Short mmCIF file of C-alpha atoms and ligand atoms in Angstrom, two decimals:
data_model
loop_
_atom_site.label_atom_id
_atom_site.label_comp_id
_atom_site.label_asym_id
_atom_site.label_seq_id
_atom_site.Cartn_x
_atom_site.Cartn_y
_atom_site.Cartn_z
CA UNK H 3 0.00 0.00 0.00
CA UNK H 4 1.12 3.29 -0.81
CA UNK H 5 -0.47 5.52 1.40
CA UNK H 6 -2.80 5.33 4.57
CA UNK H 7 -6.25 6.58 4.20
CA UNK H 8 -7.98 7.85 7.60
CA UNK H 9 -11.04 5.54 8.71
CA UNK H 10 -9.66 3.05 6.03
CA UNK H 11 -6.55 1.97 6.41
CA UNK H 12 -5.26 2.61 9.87
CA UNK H 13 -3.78 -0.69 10.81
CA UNK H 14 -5.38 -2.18 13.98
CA UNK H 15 -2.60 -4.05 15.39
CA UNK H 16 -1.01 -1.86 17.90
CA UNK H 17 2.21 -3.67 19.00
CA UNK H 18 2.63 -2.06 22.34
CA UNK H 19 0.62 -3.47 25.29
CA UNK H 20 -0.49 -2.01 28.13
CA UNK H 21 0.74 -0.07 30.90
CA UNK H 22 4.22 1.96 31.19
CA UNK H 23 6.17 4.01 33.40
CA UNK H 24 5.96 7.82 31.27
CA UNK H 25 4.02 10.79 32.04
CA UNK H 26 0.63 11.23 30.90
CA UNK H 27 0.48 13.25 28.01
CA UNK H 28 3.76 12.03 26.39
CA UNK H 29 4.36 12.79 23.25
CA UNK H 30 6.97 10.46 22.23
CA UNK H 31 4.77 7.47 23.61
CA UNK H 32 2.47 8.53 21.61
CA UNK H 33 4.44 8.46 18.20
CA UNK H 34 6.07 5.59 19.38
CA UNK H 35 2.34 4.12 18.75
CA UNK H 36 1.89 5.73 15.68
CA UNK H 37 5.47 4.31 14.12
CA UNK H 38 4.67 0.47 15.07
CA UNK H 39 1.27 0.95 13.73
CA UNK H 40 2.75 2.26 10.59
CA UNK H 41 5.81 0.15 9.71
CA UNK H 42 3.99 -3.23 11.70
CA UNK H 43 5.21 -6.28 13.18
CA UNK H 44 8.23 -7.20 10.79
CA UNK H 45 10.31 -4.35 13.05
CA UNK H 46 13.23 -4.46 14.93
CA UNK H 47 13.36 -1.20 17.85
CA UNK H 48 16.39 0.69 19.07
CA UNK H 49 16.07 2.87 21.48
CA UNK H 50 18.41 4.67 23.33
CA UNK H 51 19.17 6.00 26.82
CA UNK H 52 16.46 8.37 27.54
CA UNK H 53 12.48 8.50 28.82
CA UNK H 54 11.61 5.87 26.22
CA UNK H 55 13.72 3.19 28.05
CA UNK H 56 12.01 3.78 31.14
CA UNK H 57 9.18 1.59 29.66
CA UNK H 58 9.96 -1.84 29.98
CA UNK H 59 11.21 -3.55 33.11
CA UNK H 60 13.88 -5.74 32.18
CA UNK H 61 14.24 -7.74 31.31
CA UNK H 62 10.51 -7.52 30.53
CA UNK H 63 9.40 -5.29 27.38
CA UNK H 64 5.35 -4.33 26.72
CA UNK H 65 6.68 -4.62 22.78
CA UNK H 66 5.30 -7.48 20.78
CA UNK H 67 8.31 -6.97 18.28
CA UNK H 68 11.98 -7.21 19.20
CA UNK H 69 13.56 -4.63 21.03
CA UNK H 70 17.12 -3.33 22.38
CA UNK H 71 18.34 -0.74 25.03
CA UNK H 72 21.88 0.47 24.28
CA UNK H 73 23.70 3.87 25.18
CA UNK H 74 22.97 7.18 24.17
CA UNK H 75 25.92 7.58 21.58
CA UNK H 76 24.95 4.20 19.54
CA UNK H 77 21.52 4.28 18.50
CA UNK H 78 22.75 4.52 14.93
CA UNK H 79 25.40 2.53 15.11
CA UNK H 80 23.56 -0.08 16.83
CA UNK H 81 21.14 0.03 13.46
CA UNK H 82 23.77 -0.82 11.19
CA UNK H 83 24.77 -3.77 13.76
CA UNK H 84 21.66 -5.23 13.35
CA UNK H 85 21.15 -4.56 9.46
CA UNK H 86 24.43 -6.43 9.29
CA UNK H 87 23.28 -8.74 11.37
CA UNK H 88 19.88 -9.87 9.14
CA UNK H 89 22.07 -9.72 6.69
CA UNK H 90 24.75 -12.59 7.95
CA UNK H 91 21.32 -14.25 8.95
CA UNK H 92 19.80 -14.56 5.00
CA UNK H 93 17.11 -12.07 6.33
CA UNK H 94 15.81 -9.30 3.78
CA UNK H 95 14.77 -5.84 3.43
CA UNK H 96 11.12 -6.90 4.41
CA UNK H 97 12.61 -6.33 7.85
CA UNK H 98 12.44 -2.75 9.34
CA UNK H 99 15.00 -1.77 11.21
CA UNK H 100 14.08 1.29 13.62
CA UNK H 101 15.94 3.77 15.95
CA UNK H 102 13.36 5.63 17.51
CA UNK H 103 16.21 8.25 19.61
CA UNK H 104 15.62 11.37 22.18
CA UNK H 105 16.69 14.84 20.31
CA UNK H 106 19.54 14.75 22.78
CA UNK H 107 20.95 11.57 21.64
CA UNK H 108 19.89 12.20 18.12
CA UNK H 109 21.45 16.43 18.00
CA UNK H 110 23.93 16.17 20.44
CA UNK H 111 25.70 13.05 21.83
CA UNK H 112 24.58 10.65 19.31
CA UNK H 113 25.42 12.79 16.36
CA UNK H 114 28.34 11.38 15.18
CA UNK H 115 26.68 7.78 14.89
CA UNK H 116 23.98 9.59 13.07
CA UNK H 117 25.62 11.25 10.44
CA UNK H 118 28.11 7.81 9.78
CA UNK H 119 24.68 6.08 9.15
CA UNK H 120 24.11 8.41 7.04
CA UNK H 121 27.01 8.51 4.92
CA UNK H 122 27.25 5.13 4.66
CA UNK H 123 23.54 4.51 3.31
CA UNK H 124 22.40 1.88 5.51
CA UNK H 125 19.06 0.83 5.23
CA UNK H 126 17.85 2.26 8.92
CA UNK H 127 14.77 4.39 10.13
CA UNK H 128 15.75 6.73 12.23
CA UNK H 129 13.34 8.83 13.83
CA UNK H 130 14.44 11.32 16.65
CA UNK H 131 11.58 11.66 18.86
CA UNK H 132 12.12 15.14 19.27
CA UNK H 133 10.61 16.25 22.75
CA UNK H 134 13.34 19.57 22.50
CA UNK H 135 14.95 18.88 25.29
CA UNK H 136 17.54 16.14 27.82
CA UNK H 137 14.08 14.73 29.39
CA UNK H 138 15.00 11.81 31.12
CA UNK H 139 18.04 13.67 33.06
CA UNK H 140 16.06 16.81 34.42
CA UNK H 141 15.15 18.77 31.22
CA UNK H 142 18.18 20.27 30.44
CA UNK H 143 18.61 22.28 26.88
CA UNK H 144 19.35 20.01 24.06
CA UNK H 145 20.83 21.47 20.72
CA UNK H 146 16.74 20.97 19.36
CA UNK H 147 15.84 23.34 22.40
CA UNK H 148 14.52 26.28 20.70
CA UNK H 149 15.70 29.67 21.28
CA UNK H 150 14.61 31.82 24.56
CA UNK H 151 12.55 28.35 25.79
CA UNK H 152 13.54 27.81 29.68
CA UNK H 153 15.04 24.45 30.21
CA UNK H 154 16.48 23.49 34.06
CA UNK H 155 20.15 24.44 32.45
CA UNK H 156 18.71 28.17 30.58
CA UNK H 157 16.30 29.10 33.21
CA UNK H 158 16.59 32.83 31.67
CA UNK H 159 16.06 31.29 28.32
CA UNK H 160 18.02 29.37 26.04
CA UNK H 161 20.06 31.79 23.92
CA UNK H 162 20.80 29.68 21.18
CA UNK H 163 19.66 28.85 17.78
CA UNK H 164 18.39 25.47 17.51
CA UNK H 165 20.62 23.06 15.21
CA UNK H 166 19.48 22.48 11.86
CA UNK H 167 19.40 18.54 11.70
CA UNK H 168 16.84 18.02 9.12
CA UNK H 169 19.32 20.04 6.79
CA UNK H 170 22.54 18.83 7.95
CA UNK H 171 21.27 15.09 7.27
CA UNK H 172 20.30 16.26 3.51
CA UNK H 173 23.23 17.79 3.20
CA UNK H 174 24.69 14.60 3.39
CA UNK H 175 23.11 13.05 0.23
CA UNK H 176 21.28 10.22 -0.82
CA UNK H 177 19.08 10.44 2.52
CA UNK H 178 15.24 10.15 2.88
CA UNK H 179 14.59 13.17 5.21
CA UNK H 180 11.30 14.35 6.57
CA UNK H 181 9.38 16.62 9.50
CA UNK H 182 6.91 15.08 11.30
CA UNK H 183 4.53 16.04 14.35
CA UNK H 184 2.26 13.70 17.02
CA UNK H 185 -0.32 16.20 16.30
CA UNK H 186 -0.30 15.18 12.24
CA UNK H 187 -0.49 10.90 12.34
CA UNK H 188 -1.71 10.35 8.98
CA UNK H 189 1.44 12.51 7.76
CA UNK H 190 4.08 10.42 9.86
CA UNK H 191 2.46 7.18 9.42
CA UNK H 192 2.61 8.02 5.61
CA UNK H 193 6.04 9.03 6.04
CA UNK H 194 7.05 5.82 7.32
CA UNK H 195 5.54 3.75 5.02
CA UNK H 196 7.16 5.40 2.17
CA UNK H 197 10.29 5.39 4.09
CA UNK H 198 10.00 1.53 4.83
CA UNK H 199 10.06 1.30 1.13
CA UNK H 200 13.31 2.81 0.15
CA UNK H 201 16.49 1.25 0.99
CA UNK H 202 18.50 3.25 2.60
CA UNK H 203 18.95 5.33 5.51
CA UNK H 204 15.76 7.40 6.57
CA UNK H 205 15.71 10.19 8.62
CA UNK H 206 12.57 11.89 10.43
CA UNK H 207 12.38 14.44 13.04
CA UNK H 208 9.05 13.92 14.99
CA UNK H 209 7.79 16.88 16.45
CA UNK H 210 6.69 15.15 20.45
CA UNK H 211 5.51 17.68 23.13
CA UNK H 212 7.16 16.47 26.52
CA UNK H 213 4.51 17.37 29.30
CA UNK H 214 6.75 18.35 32.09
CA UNK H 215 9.67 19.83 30.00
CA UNK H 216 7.35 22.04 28.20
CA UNK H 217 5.18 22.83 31.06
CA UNK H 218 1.83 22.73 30.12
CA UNK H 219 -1.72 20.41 31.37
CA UNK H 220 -1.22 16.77 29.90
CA UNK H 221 -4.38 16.75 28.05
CA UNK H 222 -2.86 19.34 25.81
CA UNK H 223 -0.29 17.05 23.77
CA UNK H 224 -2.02 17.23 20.47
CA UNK H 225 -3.27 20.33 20.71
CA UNK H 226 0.25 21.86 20.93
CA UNK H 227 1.64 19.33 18.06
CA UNK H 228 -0.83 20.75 15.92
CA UNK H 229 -0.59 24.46 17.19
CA UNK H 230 3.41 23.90 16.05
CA UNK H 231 2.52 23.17 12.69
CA UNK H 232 -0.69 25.16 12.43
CA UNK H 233 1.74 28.27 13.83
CA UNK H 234 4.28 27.57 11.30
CA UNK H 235 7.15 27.00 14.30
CA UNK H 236 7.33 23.40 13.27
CA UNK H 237 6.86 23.27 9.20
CA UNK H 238 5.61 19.45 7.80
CA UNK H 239 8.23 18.59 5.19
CA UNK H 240 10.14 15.94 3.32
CA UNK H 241 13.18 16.21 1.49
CA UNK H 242 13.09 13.36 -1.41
CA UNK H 243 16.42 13.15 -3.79
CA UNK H 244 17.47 16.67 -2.53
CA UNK H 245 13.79 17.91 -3.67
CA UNK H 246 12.29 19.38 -0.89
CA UNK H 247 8.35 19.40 -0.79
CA UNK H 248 5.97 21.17 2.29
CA UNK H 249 3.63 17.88 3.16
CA UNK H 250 1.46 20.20 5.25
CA UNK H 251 0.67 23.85 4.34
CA UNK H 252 -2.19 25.65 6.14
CA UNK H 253 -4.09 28.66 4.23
CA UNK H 254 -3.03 30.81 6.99
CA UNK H 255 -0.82 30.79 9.69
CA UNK H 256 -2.44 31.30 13.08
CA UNK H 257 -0.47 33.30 15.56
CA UNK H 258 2.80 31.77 17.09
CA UNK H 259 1.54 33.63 20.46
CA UNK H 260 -1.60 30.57 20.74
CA UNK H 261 1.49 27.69 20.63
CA UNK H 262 3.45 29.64 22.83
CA UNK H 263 1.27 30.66 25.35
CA UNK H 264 -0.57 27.26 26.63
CA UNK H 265 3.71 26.33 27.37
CA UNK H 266 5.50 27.89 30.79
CA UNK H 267 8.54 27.16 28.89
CA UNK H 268 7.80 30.55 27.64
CA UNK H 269 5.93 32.11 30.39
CA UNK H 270 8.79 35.08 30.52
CA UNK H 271 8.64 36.25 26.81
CA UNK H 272 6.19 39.51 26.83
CA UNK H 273 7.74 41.51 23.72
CA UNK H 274 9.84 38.96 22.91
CA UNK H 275 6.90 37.01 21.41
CA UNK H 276 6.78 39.19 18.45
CA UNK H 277 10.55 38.61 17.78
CA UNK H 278 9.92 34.85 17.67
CA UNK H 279 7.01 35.66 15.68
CA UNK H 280 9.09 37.18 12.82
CA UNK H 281 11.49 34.60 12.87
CA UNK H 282 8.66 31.68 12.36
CA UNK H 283 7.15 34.45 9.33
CA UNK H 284 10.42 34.89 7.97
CA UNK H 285 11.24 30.92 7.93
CA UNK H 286 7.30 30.32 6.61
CA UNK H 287 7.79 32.44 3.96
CA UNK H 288 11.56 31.49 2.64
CA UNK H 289 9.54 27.72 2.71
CA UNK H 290 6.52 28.53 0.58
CA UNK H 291 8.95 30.27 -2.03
CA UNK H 292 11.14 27.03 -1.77
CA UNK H 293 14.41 28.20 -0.45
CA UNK H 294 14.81 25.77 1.98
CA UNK H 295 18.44 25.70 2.26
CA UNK H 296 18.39 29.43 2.88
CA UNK H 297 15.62 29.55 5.87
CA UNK H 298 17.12 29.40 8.80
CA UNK H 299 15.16 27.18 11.18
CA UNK H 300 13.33 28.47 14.97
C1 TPP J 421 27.39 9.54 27.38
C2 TPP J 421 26.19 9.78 28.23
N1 TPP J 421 26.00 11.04 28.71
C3 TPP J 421 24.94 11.29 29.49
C4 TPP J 421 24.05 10.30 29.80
C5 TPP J 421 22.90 10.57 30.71
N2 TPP J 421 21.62 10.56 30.06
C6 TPP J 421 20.79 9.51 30.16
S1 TPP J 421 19.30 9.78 29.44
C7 TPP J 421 19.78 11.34 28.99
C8 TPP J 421 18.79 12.26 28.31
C9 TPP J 421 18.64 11.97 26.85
O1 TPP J 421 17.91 12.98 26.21
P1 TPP J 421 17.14 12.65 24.89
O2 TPP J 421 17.97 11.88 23.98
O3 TPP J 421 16.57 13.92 24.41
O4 TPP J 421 15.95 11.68 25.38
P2 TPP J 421 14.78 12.03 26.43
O5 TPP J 421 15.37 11.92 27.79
O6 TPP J 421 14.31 13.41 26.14
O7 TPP J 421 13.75 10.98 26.19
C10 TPP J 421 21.08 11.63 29.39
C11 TPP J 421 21.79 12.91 29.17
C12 TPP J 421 24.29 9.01 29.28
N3 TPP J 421 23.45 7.99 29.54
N4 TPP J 421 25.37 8.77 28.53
S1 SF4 J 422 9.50 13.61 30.82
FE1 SF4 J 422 8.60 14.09 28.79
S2 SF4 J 422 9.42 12.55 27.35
FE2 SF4 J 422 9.81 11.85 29.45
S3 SF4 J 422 8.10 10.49 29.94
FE3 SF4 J 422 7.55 12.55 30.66
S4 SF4 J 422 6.43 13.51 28.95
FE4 SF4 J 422 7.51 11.72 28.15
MG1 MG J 423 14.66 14.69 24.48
#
């Protein structure tokens, strides 16, 4: 099947049973979900050290498909163990082989494993749950933090641009790269299955609001996912053979001020919220005219 059709094709096996040890409201559970349903059973799961290995009590897992822990630097390189692995084994491409790795593994101390996956075009999802900050440690800033967001290591406000992974991983080459958001399934579940289909390395940055790091009411995870992209502070894209393509483009932009303002991250901003606001317009705008390479990323 090429694409997933809502109240049609939503596969009903959901390979993660009940009951785990994460917040309510948390967004990367939740696309967890969503990528299992997507790719199905014939998956293999990294993750790495971070909130997602809280979930299963060893050596116990609630996963009906195979799964491995391993340290925060080696989520990719643990991928192309195992690809290399089904390979010595006579097992095929009909086997997914997913990293699904915290932004601060995936931006900052995983990196280097990343981009060798990368060049070396192994055929690997990798999706970087993306929850914008060090969650499982405290909330401490990550390199996906964006800027003047309070974290427990920038509690005036991180002053830093946030790294531009989705365009450092294209800039690498022969790469399947793509935006996604919890608050957009059908467009990450679609992602995935197109990305299950192409053999090499995949790369998808999930958009995955982290209730306590964020600072917001639980039942508001989707909301905000979709306020990101409905804002323009989180764009839905996919870069395909260098071509990039918006998956996702509202007819107007609502204000940035309704995403920021259900979020105590950014309780502090006052006039700063128009600042941020031109930088989302600016990015929005350099997207719909295709410049991608030139819009520089909030
Ligand atoms: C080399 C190394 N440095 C630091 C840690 C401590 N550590 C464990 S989990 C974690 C947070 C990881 O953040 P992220 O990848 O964003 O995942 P999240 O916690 O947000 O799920 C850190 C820093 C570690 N395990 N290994
Ligand atoms: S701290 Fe954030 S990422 Fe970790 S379990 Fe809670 S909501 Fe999920
Ligand atoms: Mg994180």
């Amino acid at each position: 099947m090429d694409e997933l059709r809502i109240n049609r094709d939503i596969p009903s096996e959901n390979l993660v049973t009940g009951g785990h040890s994460l917040c309510s409201g948390c967004g990367p559970a939740i696309g967890q979900r969503l990528a299992l349903l997507a790719l199905g059973p014939k998956t293999i799961m990294i993750n790495s050290a971070g909130c997602l290995t809280l979930v299963p009590t060893h050596p116990f897992t609630p996963y009906k498909i195979p799964w491995i822990f391993e340290a925060i630097e080696n989520g990719a390189a643990t991928g192309i163990g195992i690809r290399a692995a089904l390979r010595a084994l006579g097992k095929g491409d009909d086997w997914n082989v997913l990293a699904y790795i915290g932004d601060g593994a995936s931006y900052d101390i995983g990196f280097q494993s990343l981009s060798h996956l990368v060049e070396r075009g192994d055929n690997v999802i990798y999706i970087c749950y993306n929850n914008q900050n060090f969650a499982n440690t405290g909330h401490q800033m990550s390199a996906a933090t964006p800027k003047k967001a309070i974290t427990n290591s920038t509690p005036m406000g991180n002053p830093f641009w946030r790294k531009p992974l989705a365009k450092i991983i294209a800039a690498h080459g022969n790469v399947y790269v793509a935006t996604a958001s919890v608050g957009y399934p059908l467009d990450f579940m679609n992602k995935l299955v197109k990305a299950s289909k192409i053999s090499g390395p995949k790369f998808i940055d999930l958009l995955a609001p982290c209730q306590p790091g964020w600072n917001y009411s639980p039942e508001k995870t989707v909301k905000l996912a979709k306020l990101a992209v409905d804002s323009g502070a989180w764009p839905l894209y996919e870069v395909v053979d260098g071509k990039f393509r918006l998956t996702h483009k509202p007819e107007k932009l609502k204000p940035v001020r309704e995403y920021l303002e259900h979020q105590r991250r950014f309780q502090h901003l006052e006039e700063d919220i128009q600042e941020i606001q031109n930088w989302v317009s600016e990015e929005w705008n350099q997207l719909i005219n295709d410049n991608f390479w030139e819009a520089k990323e909030y």
